[in-house]
PDB file of C-alpha atoms in Angstrom:
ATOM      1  CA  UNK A   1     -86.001 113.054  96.691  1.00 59.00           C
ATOM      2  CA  UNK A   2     -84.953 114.158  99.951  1.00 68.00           C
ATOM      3  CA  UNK A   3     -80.988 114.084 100.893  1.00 71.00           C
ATOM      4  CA  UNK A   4     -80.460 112.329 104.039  1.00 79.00           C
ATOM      5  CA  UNK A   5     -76.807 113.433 106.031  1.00 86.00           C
ATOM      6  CA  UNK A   6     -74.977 110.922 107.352  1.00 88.00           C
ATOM      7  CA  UNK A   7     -74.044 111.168 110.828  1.00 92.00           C
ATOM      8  CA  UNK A   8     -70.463 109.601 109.931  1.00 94.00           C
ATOM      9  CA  UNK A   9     -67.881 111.358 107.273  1.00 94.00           C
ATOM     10  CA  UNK A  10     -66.262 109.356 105.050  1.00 92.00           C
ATOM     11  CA  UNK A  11     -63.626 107.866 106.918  1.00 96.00           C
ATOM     12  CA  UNK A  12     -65.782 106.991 108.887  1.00 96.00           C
ATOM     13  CA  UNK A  13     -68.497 105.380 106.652  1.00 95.00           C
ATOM     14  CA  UNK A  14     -65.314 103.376 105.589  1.00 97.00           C
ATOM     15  CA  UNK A  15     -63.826 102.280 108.935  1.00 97.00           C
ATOM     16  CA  UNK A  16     -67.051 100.952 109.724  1.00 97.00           C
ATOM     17  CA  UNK A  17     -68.549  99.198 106.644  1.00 97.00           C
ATOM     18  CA  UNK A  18     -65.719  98.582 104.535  1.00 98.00           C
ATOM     19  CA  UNK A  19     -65.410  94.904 105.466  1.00 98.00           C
ATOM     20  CA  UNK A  20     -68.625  93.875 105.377  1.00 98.00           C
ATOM     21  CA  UNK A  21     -69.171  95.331 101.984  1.00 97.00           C
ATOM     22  CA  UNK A  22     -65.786  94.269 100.672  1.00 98.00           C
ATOM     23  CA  UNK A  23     -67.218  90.349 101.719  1.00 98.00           C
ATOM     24  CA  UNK A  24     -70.541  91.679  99.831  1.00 98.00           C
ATOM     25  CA  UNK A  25     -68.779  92.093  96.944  1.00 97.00           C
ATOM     26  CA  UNK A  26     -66.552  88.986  97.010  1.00 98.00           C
ATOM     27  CA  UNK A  27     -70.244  86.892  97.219  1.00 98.00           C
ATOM     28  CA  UNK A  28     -71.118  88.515  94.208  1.00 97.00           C
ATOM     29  CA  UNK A  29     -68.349  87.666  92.342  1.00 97.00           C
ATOM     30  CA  UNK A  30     -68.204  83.931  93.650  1.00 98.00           C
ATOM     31  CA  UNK A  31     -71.770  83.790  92.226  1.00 96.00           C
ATOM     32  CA  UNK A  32     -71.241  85.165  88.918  1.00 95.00           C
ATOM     33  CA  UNK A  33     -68.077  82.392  88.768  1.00 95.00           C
ATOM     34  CA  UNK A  34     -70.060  79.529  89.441  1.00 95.00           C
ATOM     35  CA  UNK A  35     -72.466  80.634  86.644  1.00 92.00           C
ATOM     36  CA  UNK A  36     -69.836  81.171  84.451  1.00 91.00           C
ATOM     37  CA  UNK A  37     -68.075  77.489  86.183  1.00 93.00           C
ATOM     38  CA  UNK A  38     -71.829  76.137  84.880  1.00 91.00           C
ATOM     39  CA  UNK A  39     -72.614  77.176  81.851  1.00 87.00           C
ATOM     40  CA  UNK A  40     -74.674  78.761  79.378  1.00 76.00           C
ATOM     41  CA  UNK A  41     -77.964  76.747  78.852  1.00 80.00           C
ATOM     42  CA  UNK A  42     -79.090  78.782  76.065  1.00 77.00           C
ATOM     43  CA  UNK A  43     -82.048  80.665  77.850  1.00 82.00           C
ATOM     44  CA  UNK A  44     -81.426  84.071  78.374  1.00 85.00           C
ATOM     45  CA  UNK A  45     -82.591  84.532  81.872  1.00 91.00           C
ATOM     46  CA  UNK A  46     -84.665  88.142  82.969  1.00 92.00           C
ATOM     47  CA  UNK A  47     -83.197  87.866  86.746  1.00 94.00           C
ATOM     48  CA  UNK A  48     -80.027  87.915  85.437  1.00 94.00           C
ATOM     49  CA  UNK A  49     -80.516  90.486  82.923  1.00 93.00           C
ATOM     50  CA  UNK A  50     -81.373  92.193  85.918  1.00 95.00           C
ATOM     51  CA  UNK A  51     -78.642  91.680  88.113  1.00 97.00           C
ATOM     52  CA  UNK A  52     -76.269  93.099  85.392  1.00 96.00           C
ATOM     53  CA  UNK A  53     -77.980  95.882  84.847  1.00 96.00           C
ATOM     54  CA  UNK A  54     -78.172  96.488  89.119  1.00 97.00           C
ATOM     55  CA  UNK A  55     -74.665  95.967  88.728  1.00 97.00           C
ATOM     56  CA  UNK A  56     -73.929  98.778  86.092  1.00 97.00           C
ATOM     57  CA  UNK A  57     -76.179 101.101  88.338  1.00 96.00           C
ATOM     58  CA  UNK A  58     -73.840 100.211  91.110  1.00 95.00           C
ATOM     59  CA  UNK A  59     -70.739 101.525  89.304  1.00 95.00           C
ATOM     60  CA  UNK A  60     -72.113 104.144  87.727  1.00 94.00           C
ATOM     61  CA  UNK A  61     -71.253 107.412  89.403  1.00 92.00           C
ATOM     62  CA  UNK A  62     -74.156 109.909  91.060  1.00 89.00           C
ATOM     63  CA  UNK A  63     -76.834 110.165  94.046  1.00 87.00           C
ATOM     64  CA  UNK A  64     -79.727 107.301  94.448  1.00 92.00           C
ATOM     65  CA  UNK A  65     -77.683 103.818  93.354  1.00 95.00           C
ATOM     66  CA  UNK A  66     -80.187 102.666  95.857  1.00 95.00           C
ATOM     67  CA  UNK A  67     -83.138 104.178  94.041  1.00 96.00           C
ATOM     68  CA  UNK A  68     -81.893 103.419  90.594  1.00 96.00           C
ATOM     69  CA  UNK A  69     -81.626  99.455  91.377  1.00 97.00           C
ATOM     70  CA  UNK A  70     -84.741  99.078  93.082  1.00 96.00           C
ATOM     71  CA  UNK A  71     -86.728 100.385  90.183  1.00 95.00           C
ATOM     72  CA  UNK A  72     -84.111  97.794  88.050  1.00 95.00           C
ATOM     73  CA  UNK A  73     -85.593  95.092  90.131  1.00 95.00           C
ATOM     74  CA  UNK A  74     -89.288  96.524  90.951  1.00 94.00           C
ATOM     75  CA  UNK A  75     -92.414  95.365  88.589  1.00 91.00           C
ATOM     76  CA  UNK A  76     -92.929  99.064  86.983  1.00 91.00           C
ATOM     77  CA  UNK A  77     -97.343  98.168  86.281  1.00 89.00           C
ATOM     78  CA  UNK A  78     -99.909  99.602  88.516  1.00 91.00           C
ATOM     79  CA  UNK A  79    -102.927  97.293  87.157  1.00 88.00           C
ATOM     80  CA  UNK A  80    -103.739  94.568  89.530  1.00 83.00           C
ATOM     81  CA  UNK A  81    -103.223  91.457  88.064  1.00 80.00           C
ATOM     82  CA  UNK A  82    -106.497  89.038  87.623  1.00 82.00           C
ATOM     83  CA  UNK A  83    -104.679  86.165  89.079  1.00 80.00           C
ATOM     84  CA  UNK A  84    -101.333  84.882  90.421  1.00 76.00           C
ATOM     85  CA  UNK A  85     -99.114  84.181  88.200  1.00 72.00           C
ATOM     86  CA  UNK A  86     -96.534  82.136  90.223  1.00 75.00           C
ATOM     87  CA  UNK A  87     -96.356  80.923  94.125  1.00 76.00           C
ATOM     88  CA  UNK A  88     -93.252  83.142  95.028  1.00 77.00           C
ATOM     89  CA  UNK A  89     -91.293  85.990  94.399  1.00 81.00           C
ATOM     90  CA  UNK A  90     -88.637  85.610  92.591  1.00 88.00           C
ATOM     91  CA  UNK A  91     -86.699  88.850  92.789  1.00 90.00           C
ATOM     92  CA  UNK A  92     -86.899  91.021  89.677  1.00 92.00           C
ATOM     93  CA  UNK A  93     -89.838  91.590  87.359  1.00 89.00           C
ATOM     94  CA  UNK A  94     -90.141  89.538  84.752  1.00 86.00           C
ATOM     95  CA  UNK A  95     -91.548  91.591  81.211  1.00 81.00           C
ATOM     96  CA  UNK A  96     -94.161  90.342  79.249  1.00 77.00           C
ATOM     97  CA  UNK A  97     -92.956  87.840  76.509  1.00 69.00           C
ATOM     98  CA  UNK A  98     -89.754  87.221  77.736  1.00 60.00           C
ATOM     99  CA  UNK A  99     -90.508  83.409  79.331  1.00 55.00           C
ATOM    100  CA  UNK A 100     -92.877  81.866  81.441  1.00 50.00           C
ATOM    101  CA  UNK A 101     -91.369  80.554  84.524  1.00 49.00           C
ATOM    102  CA  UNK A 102     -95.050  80.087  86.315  1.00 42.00           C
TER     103      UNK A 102
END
């Protein structure tokens, strides 16, 4: 994969984007409180499986976070399905056997 430069250094990067990423990150942790706030219903759920393992990418050090959680949230099969399986999208890919939300 191809390195792209920046046209900013760090400081920067930072001066410009910390805010709006510092709010990103206080929405994320608003929304895992009001899961926690609502409770466990018992049903493991494979979007938020997901998320935590997006989140893990995140903090986990090295090139291509971007990459790395993309293919976390990406269906991974090349075979066309036969039919639709749902209306929408629903964000992450959902593996076979793990629920039927259709």
């Amino acid at each position: 994969m191809t390195r792209l430069q920046s046209p900013l250094n760090g400081t920067q990067l930072v001066d410009e984007y910390f805010i709006e990423n510092r709010n990103r990150l206080l929405e994320v942790a608003a929304f895992l409180d009001r899961l926690d706030r609502a409770g466990a219903d018992g049903t493991p759920d494979f979007r938020m499986a997901a998320f935590h393992d997006a989140l893990v990418a995140l903090t986990t050090a090295g090139p291509n976070r971007l990459h790395r959680i993309q293919l976390i949230f990406s269906d991974p099969t090349t075979e066309p399905r036969p039919a639709l399986d749902r209306k929408g999208a629903v964000g992450a890919y959902e593996p076979p056997g793990r629920g039927d939300r259709s």
